[in-house]
Coordinates of C-alpha atoms in Angstrom, one line a residue:
X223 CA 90.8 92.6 114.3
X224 CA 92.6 89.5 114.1
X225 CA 94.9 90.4 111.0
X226 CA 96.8 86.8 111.1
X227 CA 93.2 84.4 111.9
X228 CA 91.7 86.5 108.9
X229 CA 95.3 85.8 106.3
X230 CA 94.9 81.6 107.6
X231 CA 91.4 81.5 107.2
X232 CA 91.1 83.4 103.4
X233 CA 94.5 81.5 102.1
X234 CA 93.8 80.4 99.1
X235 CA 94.9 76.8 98.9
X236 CA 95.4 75.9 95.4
X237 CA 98.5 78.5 95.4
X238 CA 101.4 76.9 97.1
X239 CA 105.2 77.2 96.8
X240 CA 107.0 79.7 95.2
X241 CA 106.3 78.6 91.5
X242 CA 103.3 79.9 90.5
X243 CA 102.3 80.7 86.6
X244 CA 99.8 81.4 84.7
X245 CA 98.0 77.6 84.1
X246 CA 98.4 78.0 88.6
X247 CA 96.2 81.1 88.8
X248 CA 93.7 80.4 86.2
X249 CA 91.6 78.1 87.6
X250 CA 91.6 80.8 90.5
X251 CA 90.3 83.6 88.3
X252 CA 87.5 81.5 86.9
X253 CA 86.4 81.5 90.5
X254 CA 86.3 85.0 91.0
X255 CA 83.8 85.8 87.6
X256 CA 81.1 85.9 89.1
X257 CA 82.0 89.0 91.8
X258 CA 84.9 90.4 90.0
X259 CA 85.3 91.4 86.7
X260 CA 88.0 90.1 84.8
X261 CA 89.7 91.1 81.3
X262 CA 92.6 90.4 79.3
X263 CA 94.2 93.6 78.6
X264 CA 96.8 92.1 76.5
X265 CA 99.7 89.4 75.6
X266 CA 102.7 88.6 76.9
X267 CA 106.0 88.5 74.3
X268 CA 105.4 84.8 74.1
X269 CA 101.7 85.2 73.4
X270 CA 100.2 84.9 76.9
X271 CA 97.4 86.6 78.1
X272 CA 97.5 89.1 80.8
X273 CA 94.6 89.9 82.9
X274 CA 93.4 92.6 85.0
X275 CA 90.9 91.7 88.2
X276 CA 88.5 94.7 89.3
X277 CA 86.1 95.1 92.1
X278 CA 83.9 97.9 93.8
X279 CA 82.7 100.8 93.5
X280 CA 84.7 103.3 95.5
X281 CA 85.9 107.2 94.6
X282 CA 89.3 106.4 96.1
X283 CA 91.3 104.5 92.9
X284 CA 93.7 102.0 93.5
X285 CA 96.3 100.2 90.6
X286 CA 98.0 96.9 91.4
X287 CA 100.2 94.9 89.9
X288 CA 102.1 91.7 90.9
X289 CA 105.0 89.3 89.6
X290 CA 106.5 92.4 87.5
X291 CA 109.4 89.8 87.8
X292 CA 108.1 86.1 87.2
X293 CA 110.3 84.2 89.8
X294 CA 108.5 86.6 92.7
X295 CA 105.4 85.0 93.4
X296 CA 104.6 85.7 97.1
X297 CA 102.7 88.8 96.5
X298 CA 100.7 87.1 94.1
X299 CA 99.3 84.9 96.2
X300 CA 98.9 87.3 98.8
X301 CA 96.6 89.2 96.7
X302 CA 94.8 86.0 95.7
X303 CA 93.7 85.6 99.2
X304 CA 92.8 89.3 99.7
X305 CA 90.8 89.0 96.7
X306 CA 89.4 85.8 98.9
X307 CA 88.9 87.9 101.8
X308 CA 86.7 90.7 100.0
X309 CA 84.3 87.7 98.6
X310 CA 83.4 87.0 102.0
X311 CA 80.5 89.2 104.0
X312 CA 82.9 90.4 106.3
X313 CA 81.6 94.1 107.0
X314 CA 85.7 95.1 106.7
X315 CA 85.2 93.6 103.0
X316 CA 82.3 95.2 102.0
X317 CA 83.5 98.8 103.5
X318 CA 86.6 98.3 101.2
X319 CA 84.3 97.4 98.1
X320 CA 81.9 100.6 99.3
X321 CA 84.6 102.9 99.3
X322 CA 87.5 101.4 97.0
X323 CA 87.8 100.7 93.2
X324 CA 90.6 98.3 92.9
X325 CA 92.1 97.0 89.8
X326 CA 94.6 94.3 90.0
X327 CA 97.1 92.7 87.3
X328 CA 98.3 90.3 88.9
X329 CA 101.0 88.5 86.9
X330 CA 102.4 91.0 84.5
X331 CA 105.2 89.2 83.1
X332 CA 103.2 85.4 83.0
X333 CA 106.0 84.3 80.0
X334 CA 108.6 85.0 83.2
X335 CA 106.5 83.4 86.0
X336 CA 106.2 80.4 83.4
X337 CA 110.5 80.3 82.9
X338 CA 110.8 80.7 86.2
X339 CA 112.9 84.4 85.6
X340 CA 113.3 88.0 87.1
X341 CA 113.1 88.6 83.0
X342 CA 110.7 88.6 80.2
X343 CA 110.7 86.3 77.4
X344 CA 113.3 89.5 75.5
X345 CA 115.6 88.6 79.1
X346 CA 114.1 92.3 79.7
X347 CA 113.8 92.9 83.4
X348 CA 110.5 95.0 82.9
X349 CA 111.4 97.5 86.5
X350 CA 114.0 98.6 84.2
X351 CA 111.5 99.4 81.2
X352 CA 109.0 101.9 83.0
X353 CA 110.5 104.8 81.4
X354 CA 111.3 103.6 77.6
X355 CA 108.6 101.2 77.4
X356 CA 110.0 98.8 75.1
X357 CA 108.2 95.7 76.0
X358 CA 104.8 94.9 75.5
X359 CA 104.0 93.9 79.5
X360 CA 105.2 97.4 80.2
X361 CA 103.1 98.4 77.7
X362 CA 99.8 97.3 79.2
X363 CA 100.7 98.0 82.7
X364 CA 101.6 102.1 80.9
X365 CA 97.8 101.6 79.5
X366 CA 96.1 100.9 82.0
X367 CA 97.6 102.7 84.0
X368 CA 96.4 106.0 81.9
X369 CA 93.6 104.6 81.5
X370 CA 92.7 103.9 84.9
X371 CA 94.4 106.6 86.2
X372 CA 94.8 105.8 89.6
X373 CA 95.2 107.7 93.1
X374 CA 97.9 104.9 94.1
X375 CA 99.7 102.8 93.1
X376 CA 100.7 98.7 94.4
X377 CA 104.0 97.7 93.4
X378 CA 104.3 93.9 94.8
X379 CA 107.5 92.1 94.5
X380 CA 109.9 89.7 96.1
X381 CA 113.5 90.0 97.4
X382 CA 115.9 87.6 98.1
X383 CA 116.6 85.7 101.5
X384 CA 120.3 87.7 102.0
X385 CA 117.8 91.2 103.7
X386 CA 117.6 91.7 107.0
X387 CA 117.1 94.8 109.2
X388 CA 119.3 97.2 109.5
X389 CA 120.7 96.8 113.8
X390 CA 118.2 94.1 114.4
X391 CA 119.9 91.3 112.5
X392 CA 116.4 89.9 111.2
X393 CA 115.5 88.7 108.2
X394 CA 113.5 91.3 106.2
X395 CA 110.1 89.7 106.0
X396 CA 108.0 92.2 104.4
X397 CA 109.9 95.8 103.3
X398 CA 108.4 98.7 101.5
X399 CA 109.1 101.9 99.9
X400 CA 107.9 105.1 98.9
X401 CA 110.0 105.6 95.6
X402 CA 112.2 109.1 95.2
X403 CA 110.8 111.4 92.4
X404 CA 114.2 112.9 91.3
X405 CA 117.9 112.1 92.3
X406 CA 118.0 114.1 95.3
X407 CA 115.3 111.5 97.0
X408 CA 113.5 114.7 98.5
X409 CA 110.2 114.3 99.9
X410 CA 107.0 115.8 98.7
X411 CA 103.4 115.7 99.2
X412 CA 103.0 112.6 96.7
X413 CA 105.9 110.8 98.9
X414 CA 104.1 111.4 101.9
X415 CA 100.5 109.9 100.9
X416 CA 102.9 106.9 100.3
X417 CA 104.4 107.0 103.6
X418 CA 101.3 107.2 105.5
X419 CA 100.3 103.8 104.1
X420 CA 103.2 102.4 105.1
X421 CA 103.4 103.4 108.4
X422 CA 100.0 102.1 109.4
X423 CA 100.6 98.8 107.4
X424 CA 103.7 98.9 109.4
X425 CA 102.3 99.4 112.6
X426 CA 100.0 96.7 111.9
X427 CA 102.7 93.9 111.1
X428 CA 104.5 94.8 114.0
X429 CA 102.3 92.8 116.2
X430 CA 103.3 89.9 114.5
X431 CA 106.8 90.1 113.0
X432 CA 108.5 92.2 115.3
X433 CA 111.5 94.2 113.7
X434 CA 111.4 92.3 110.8
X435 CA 109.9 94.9 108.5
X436 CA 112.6 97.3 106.4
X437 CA 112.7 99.7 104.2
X438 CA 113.9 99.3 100.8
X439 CA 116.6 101.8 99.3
X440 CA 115.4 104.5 97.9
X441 CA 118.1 105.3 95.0
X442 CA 116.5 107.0 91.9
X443 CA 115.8 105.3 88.8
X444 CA 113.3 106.8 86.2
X445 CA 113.6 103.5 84.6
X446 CA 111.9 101.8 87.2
X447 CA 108.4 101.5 88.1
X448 CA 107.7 103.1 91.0
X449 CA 110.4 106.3 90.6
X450 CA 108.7 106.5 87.3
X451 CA 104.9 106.5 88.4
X452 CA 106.3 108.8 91.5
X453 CA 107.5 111.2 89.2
X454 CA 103.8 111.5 87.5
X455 CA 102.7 112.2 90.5
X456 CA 101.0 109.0 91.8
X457 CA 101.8 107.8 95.0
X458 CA 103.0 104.6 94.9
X459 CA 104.3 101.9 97.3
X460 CA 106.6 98.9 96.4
X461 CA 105.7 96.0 98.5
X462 CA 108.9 93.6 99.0
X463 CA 107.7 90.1 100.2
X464 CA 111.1 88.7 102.1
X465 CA 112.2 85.7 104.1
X466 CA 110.7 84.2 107.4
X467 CA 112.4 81.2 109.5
X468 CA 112.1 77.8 107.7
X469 CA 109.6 79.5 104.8
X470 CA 111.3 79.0 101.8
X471 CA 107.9 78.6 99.9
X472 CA 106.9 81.6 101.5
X473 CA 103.5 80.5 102.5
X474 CA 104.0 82.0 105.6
X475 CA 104.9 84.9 104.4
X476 CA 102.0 85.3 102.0
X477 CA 100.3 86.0 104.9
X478 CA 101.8 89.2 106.2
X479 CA 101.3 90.4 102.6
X480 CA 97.5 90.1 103.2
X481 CA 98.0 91.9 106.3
X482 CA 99.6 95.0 105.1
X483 CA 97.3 94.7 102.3
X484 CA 94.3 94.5 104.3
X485 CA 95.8 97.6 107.0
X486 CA 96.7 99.8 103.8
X487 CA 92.9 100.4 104.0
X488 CA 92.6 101.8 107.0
X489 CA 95.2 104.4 106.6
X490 CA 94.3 105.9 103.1
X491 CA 92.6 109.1 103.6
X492 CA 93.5 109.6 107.5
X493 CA 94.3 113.2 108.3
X494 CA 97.8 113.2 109.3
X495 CA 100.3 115.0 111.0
X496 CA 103.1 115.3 108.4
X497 CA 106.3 115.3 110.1
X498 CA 105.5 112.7 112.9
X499 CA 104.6 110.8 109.4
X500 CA 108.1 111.4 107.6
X501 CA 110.0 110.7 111.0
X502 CA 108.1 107.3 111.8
X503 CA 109.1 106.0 108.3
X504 CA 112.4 107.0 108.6
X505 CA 112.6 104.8 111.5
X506 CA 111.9 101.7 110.0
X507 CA 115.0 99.7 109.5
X508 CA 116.4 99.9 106.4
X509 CA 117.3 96.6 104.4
X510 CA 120.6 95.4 105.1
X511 CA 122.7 92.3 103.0
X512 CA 123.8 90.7 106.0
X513 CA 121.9 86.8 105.6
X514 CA 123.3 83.7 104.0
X515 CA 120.9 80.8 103.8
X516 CA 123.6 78.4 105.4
X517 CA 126.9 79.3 107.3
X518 CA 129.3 76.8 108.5
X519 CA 131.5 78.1 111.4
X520 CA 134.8 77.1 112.9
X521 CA 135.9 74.7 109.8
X522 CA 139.3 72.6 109.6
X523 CA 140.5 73.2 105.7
X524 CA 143.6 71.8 104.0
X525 CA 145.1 74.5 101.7
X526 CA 148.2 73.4 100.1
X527 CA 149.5 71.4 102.8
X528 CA 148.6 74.2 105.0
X529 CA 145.7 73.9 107.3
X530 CA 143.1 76.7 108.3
X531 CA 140.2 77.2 110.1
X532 CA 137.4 79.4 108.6
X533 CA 133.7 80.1 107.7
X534 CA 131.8 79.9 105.1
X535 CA 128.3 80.0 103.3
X536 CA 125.7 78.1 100.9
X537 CA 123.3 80.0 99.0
X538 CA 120.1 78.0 97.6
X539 CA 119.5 78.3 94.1
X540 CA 115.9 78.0 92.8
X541 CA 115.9 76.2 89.8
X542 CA 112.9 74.4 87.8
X543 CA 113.1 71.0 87.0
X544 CA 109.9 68.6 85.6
X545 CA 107.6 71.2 86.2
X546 CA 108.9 71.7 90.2
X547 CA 111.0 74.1 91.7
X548 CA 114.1 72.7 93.4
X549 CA 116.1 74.3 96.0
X550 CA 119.8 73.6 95.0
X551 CA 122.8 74.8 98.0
X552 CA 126.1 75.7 96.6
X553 CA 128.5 77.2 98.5
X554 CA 129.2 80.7 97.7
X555 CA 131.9 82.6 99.6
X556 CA 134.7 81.9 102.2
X557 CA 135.2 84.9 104.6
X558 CA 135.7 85.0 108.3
X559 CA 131.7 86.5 107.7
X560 CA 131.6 88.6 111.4
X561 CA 129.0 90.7 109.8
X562 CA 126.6 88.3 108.5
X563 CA 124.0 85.4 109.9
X564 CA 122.8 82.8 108.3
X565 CA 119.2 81.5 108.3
X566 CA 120.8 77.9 109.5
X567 CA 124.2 77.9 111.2
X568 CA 126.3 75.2 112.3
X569 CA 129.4 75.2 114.4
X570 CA 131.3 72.5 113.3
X571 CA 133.5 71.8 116.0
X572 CA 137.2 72.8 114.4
X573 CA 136.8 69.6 112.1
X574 CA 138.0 68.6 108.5
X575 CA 135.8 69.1 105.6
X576 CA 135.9 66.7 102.9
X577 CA 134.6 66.5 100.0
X578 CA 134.9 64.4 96.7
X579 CA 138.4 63.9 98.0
X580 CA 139.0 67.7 98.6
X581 CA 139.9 69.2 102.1
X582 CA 138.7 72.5 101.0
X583 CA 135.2 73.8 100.1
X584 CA 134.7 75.0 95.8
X585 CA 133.0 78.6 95.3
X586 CA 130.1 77.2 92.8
X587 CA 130.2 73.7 93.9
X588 CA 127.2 72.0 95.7
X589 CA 127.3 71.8 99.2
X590 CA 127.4 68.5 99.8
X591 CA 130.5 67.0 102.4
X592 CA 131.3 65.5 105.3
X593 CA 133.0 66.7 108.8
X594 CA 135.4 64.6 109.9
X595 CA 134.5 61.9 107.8
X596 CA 131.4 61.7 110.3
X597 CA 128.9 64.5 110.0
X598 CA 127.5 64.3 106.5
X599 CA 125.7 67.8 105.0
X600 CA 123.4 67.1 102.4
X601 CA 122.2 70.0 99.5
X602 CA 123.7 72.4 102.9
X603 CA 121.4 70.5 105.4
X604 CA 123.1 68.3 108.2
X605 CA 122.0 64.9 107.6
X606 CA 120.9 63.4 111.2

């Protein structure tokens, strides 16, 4: 099976960039009425509806949930085109709808996805709300959720572009986790369903992003999601859609979250051998902070009279403005930076930055300057 011709040719194309909200996935739904069945389930804070998406038929239950956080979209419109995928005849698609009940929220927090914030409409960051359940998005998803009451769980996020893998020194692309149940992050049979999944949908992405899948920390924290739905003994699996040369939209990436969405499939139910299991997983990188979107290398600085050489980085911030989501570099830290890469590098030759008559880069400032008076670097992007 082709995993990556199947992700290009189901891509939904009405979803593109990273801001997506609820008006974006609406037209979307109505498309899927006639073979899914669709339901609000409930409001946001700032009164907007949430829906759940459900097809087949299957014994084996499976609950998903997507943009828990509103400003992480990827997985959303990874599970758009996976919904795609299983309205097509494929025989893979209509095995999956045989054997598999699926019920998808997918944008819990829409008043988020709408501000364009990790946060609710309360500036509640709802993976910290599983266990109080204070907010009325958490509320639904704890509904349902009993309701349902599913055999796993899907918990589908984004993480920022500063991952990679641990000893590869690549970005983090796609990441998962099979959450601790208590503080001691020991392992039991509940874990281990989780695993499983994750090694095949691991196995499967390896073919196409080579050491660039990781595996999230696994810290406890009944407070969020999955620790929480891991302690009631669901199996659950966060889903961590990361960065991928030059896709800052992360339409590229949406793709690998079809794959390991697709591949979960095959793995559910397997009879396994439980340690080779627990020691495959274990060897999957673990994330590592060690990316910058920009560094600059070798850089001539006047500091008080004195001049230096050093390095350092520009971070994009994603901000919303008229309804579009703009990519704004400022530079963020001045280190010598051994341990880190950045996504773009420059080398700039030992010469003098300059910048609004400074000869010394401004933590918070955008990065926008000139080497040498020549070289000109535009929101962190050399202009040629």
């Amino acid at each position: 099976m082709d995993y990556l011709q199947l992700a290009t040719h189901y891509l939904v194309e009405d979803l593109k960039g990273k801001y997506i909200h609820l008006d974006t996935i609406l037209p979307v739904i109505d498309r899927l009425k006639s073979d899914f069945e669709i339901t609000e389930i409930g409001k946001s804070v700032q009164n907007r509806s949430i829906y759940q998406i459900k097809i087949g038929t299957g014994k084996t239950k499976i609950l998903m949930w997507s943009q828990m956080h509103g400003n992480e979209s990827t997985t959303t419109k990874g599970v758009f085109d996976f919904f795609n995928f299983l309205l097509s005849d494929e025989k893979e698609a209509s095995r999956i709808k045989k054997e598999y009940t699926l019920l998808c929220i997918p944008m819990l927090n829409p008043d988020g996805a709408y501000l364009y914030t990790r946060e609710n409409a309360s500036n509640v960051d709802l993976n910290r709300d599983a266990f109080n359940a204070t907010q009325p998005e958490m509320q639904v998803l704890h509904a349902i959720n009993k309701s349902f009451d599913p055999d796993y769980c899907y918990n589908l996020h984004d993480q920022r572009t500063i991952f990679g893998t641990e000893e590869f020194n690549l970005p983090a692309t796609v990441s998962f986790l099979s959450p601790a149940f208590n503080s001691a992050r020991e392992y039991n049979d509940v874990r281990l369903k989780s695993i499983t999944i994750i090694n095949k949908m691991n196995n499967v992405l390896q073919n196409y992003i080579p050491n660039q899948i990781g595996r999230f920390d696994d810290s406890y924290n009944i407070n969020c999601t999955g620790d929480y739905f891991t302690t009631q003994m669901t199996p659950t699996i966060l889903f961590e859609a990361g960065h991928y040369q030059n896709d800052y939209p992360r339409d590229q990436v949406r793709k690998y979250i079809f794959i390991a969405l697709l591949s979960s499939f095959n793995a559910i139910n397997e009879n396994v051998i439980v340690d080779n299991e627990l020691i495959k997983y274990l060897n999957i990188p673990q994330n590592n902070k060690c990316f910058y979107d920009f560094i600059y290398k070798n850089v001539k600085i006047i500091d008080n009279s004195e001049e230096k050489i050093i390095n350092f980085v520009a971070q994009y911030n994603e901000v919303v403005q008229d309804g579009q989501l703009k990519y704004i570099a400022t530079i963020d830290k001045l280190d010598d930076l051994q341990n880190f890469k950045g996504h773009i590098e420059y080398d700039c030759a030992y010469g003098l930055f300059s910048s609004q008559g400074l000869n010394y880069p401004v933590l918070g400032e955008a990065a926008n300057f000139f080497i040498d008076n020549l070289t000109e670097f535009n929101n962190g992007l050399k202009i040629i």
